[in-house]
Coordinates of C-alpha atoms in Angstrom, one line a residue:
Chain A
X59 CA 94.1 105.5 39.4
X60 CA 92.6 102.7 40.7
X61 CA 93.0 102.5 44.3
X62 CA 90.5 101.2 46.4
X63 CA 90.6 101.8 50.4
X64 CA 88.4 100.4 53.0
X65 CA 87.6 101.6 56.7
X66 CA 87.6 100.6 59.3
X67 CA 90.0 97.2 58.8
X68 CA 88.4 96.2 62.1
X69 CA 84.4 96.3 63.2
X70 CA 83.3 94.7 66.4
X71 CA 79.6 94.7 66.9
X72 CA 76.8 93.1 69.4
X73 CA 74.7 90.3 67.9
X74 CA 71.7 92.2 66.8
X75 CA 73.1 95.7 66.2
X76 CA 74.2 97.1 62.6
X77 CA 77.3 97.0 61.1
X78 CA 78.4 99.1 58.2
X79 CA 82.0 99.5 56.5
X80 CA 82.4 102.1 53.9
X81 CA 84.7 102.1 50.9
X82 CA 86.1 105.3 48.6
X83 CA 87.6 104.0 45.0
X84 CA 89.6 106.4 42.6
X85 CA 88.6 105.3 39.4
X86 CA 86.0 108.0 37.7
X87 CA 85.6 105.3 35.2
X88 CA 84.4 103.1 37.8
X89 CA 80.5 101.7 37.5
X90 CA 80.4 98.2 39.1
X91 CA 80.7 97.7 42.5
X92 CA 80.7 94.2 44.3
X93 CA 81.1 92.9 47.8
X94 CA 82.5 89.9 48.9
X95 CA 82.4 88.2 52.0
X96 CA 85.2 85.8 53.1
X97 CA 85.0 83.0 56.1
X98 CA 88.3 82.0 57.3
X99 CA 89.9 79.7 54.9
X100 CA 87.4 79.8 52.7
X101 CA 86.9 81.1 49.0
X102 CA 85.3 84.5 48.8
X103 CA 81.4 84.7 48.6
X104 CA 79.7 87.4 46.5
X105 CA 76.8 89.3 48.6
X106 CA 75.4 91.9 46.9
X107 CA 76.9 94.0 44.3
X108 CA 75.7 97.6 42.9
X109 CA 75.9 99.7 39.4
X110 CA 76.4 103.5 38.9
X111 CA 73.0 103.5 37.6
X112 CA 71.5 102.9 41.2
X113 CA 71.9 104.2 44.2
X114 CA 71.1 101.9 46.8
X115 CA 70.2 98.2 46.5
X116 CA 69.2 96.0 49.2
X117 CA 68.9 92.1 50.0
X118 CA 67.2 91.0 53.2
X119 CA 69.8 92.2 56.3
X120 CA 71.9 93.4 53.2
X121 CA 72.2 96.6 51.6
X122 CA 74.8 98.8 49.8
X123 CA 74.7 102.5 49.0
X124 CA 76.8 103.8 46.1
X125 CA 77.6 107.9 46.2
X126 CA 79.5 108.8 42.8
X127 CA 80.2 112.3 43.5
X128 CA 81.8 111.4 46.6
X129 CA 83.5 108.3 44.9
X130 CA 82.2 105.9 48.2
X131 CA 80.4 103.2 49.1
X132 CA 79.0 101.4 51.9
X133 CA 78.0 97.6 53.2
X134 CA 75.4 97.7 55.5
X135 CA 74.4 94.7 57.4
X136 CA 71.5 94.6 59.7
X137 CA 70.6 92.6 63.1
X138 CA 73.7 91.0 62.7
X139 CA 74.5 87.2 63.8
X140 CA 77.2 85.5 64.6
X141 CA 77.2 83.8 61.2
X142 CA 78.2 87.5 59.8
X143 CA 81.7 86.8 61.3
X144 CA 83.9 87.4 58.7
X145 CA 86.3 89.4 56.2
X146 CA 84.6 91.6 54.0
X147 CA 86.0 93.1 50.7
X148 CA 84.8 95.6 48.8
X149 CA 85.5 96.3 45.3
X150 CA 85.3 98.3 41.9
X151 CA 86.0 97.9 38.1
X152 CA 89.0 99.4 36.7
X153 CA 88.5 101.6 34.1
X154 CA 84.6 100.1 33.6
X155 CA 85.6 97.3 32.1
X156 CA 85.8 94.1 33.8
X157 CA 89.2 93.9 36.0
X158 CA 88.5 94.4 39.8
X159 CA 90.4 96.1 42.1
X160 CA 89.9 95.0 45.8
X161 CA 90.3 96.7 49.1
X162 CA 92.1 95.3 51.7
X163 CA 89.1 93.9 53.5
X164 CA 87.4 94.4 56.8
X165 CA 87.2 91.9 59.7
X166 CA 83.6 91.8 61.2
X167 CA 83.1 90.3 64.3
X168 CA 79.4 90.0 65.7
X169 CA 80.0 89.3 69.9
X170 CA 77.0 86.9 70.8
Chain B
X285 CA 80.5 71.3 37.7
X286 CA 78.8 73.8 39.3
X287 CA 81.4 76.2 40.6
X288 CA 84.9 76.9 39.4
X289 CA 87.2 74.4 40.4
X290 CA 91.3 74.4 41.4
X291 CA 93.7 72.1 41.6
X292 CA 95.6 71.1 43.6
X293 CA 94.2 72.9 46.8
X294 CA 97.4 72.8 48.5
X295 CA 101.2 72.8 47.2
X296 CA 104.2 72.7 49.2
X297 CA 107.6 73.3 47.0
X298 CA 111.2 73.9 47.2
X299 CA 112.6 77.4 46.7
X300 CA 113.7 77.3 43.0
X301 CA 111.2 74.8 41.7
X302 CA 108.5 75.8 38.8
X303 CA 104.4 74.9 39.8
X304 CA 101.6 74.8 38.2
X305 CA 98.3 75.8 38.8
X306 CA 95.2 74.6 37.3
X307 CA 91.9 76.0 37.1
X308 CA 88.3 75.1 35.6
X309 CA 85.9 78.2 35.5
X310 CA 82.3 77.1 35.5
X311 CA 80.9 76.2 32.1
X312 CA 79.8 79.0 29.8
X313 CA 82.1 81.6 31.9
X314 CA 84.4 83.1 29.0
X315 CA 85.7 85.4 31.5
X316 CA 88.8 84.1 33.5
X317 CA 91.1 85.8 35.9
X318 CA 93.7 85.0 38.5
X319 CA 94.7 86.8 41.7
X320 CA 96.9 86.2 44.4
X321 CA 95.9 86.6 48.3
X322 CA 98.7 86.4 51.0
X323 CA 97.9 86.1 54.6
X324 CA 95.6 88.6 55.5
X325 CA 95.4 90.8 52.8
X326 CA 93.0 91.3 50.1
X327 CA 93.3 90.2 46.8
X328 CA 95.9 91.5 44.3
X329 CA 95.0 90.8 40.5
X330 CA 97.1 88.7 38.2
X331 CA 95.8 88.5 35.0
X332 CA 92.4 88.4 32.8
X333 CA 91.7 86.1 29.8
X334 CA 88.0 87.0 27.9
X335 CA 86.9 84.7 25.5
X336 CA 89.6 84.9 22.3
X337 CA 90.8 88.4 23.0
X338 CA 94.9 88.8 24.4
X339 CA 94.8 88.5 27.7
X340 CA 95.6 91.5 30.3
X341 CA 98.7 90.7 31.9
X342 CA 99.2 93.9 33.5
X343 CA 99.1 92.6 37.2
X344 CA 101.9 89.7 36.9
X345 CA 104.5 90.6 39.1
X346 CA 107.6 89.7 37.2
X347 CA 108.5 87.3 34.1
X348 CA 108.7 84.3 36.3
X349 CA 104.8 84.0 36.2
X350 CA 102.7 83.2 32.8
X351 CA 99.2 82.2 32.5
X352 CA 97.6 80.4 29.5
X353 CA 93.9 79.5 28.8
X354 CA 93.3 76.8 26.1
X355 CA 90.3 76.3 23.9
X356 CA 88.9 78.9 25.8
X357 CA 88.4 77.3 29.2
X358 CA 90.7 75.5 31.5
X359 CA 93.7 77.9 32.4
X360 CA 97.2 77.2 34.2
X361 CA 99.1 79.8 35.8
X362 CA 102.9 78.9 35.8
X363 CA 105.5 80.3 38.4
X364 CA 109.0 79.5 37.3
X365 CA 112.0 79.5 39.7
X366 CA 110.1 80.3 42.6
X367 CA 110.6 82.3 45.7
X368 CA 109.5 82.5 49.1
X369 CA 107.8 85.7 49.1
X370 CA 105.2 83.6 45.6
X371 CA 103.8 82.1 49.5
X372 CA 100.3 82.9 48.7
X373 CA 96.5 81.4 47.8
X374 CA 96.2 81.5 44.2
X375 CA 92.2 82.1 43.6
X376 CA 90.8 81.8 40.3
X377 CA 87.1 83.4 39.3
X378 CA 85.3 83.2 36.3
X379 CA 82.3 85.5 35.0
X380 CA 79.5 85.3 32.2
X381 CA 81.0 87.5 29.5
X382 CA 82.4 90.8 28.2
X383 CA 79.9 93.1 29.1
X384 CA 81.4 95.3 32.2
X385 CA 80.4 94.3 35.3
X386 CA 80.0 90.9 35.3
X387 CA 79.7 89.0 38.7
X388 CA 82.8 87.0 39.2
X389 CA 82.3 83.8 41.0
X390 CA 85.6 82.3 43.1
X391 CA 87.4 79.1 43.5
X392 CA 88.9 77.6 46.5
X393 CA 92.6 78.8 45.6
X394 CA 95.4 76.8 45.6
X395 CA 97.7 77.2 48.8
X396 CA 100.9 77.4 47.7
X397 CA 104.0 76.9 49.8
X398 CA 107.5 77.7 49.1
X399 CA 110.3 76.2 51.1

């Protein structure tokens, strides 16, 4: 299978405070792991991504833990700002080759 | 250029009526794909050209749609006869190469409009 599901589809947070969204995926065959980030009509923005060889990887305010037992992962964002307003989709590759299947995304929205 | 490019970013068509959709992955990408986003949902995958290798086709939702990728890098996806429910950004990404778990990098999309 290769569903991926993300929760929750909606996150409100205060400017400053964290935000994280977690994913679960299907796929056992499954070892990449992207995020992407999506303003409105705009083209979406990769952010961080993360392979099954790691376990956590972070990027400034950025970071993403990967459990593969569990099949999940999670976006976390840090002392969030406004500019973190967005849609947020997560992601994994289908059968570990290079085809992505998406979730559904997440809208963020950071309250100033 | 520097990032994958689309054309044309908008396109408004009768029901019935075949489009085409043009994109041009960033230089050096062999990897191509297309997928389609409607209006608030995430994005579904199309199909996946890498480098001369038949492409995988498995996400085209019927027969009206066909994708080709010349001389290894510009690729058109083509929607014959279409329908109102085709309504949708096209968005085209491109990555490095073969190896799994390349970063795939996004164009603008093409917003396409059926009457």
């Amino acid at each position: 299978g290769e569903n991926v599901e993300q929760h929750p589809s909606t996150l409100s947070v205060q400017e400053g405070d964290s935000a994280v969204i977690k994913c679960t995926y299907s796929d056992s065959a499954s070892n990449y792991f992207p995020w992407y980030k999506q303003e409105l009509g705009k083209r979406p923005q990769l952010i961080i991504d993360i392979r099954s060889n790691v376990g956590e990887k972070k990027d400034q305010r950025i970071a993403v833990t990967l459990n593969k037992t569990a099949k999940h992962f999670s976006l976390h964002i840090t002392e969030t700002q406004p500019e973190d307003s967005a849609v947020y989709f997560c992601a994994a590759n289908v059968g570990g080759n290079n085809r992505l299947a998406f979730g559904k995304g997440n809208q963020v929205v950071v309250i100033p | 250029g520097a990032g994958v490019s689309q054309s044309p970013s908008n396109k408004v068509t009768e029901k019935g009526k075949d489009v085409e959709l043009r994109c041009d992955p960033i230089s050096g990408h062999t990897a191509l794909y297309w997928y389609r986003q409607s209006l608030g949902q995430g994005l579904e995958f199309l199909i996946y050209f890498q480098g001369n290798s038949a492409p995988d086709k498995s996400g085209l939702p019927s027969d009206r749609f066909s994708a080709e990728r010349t001389g290894g890098s510009v690729s058109t996806l083509t929607i014959q006869r279409t329908q109102q429910e085709d309504s949708a950004v096209y968005l085209c990404a491109s990555s490095l190469g073969s190896t799994p778990g390349q970063p795939q990098h996004f164009g603008d999309g093409t917003r396409l409009s059926i009457l």
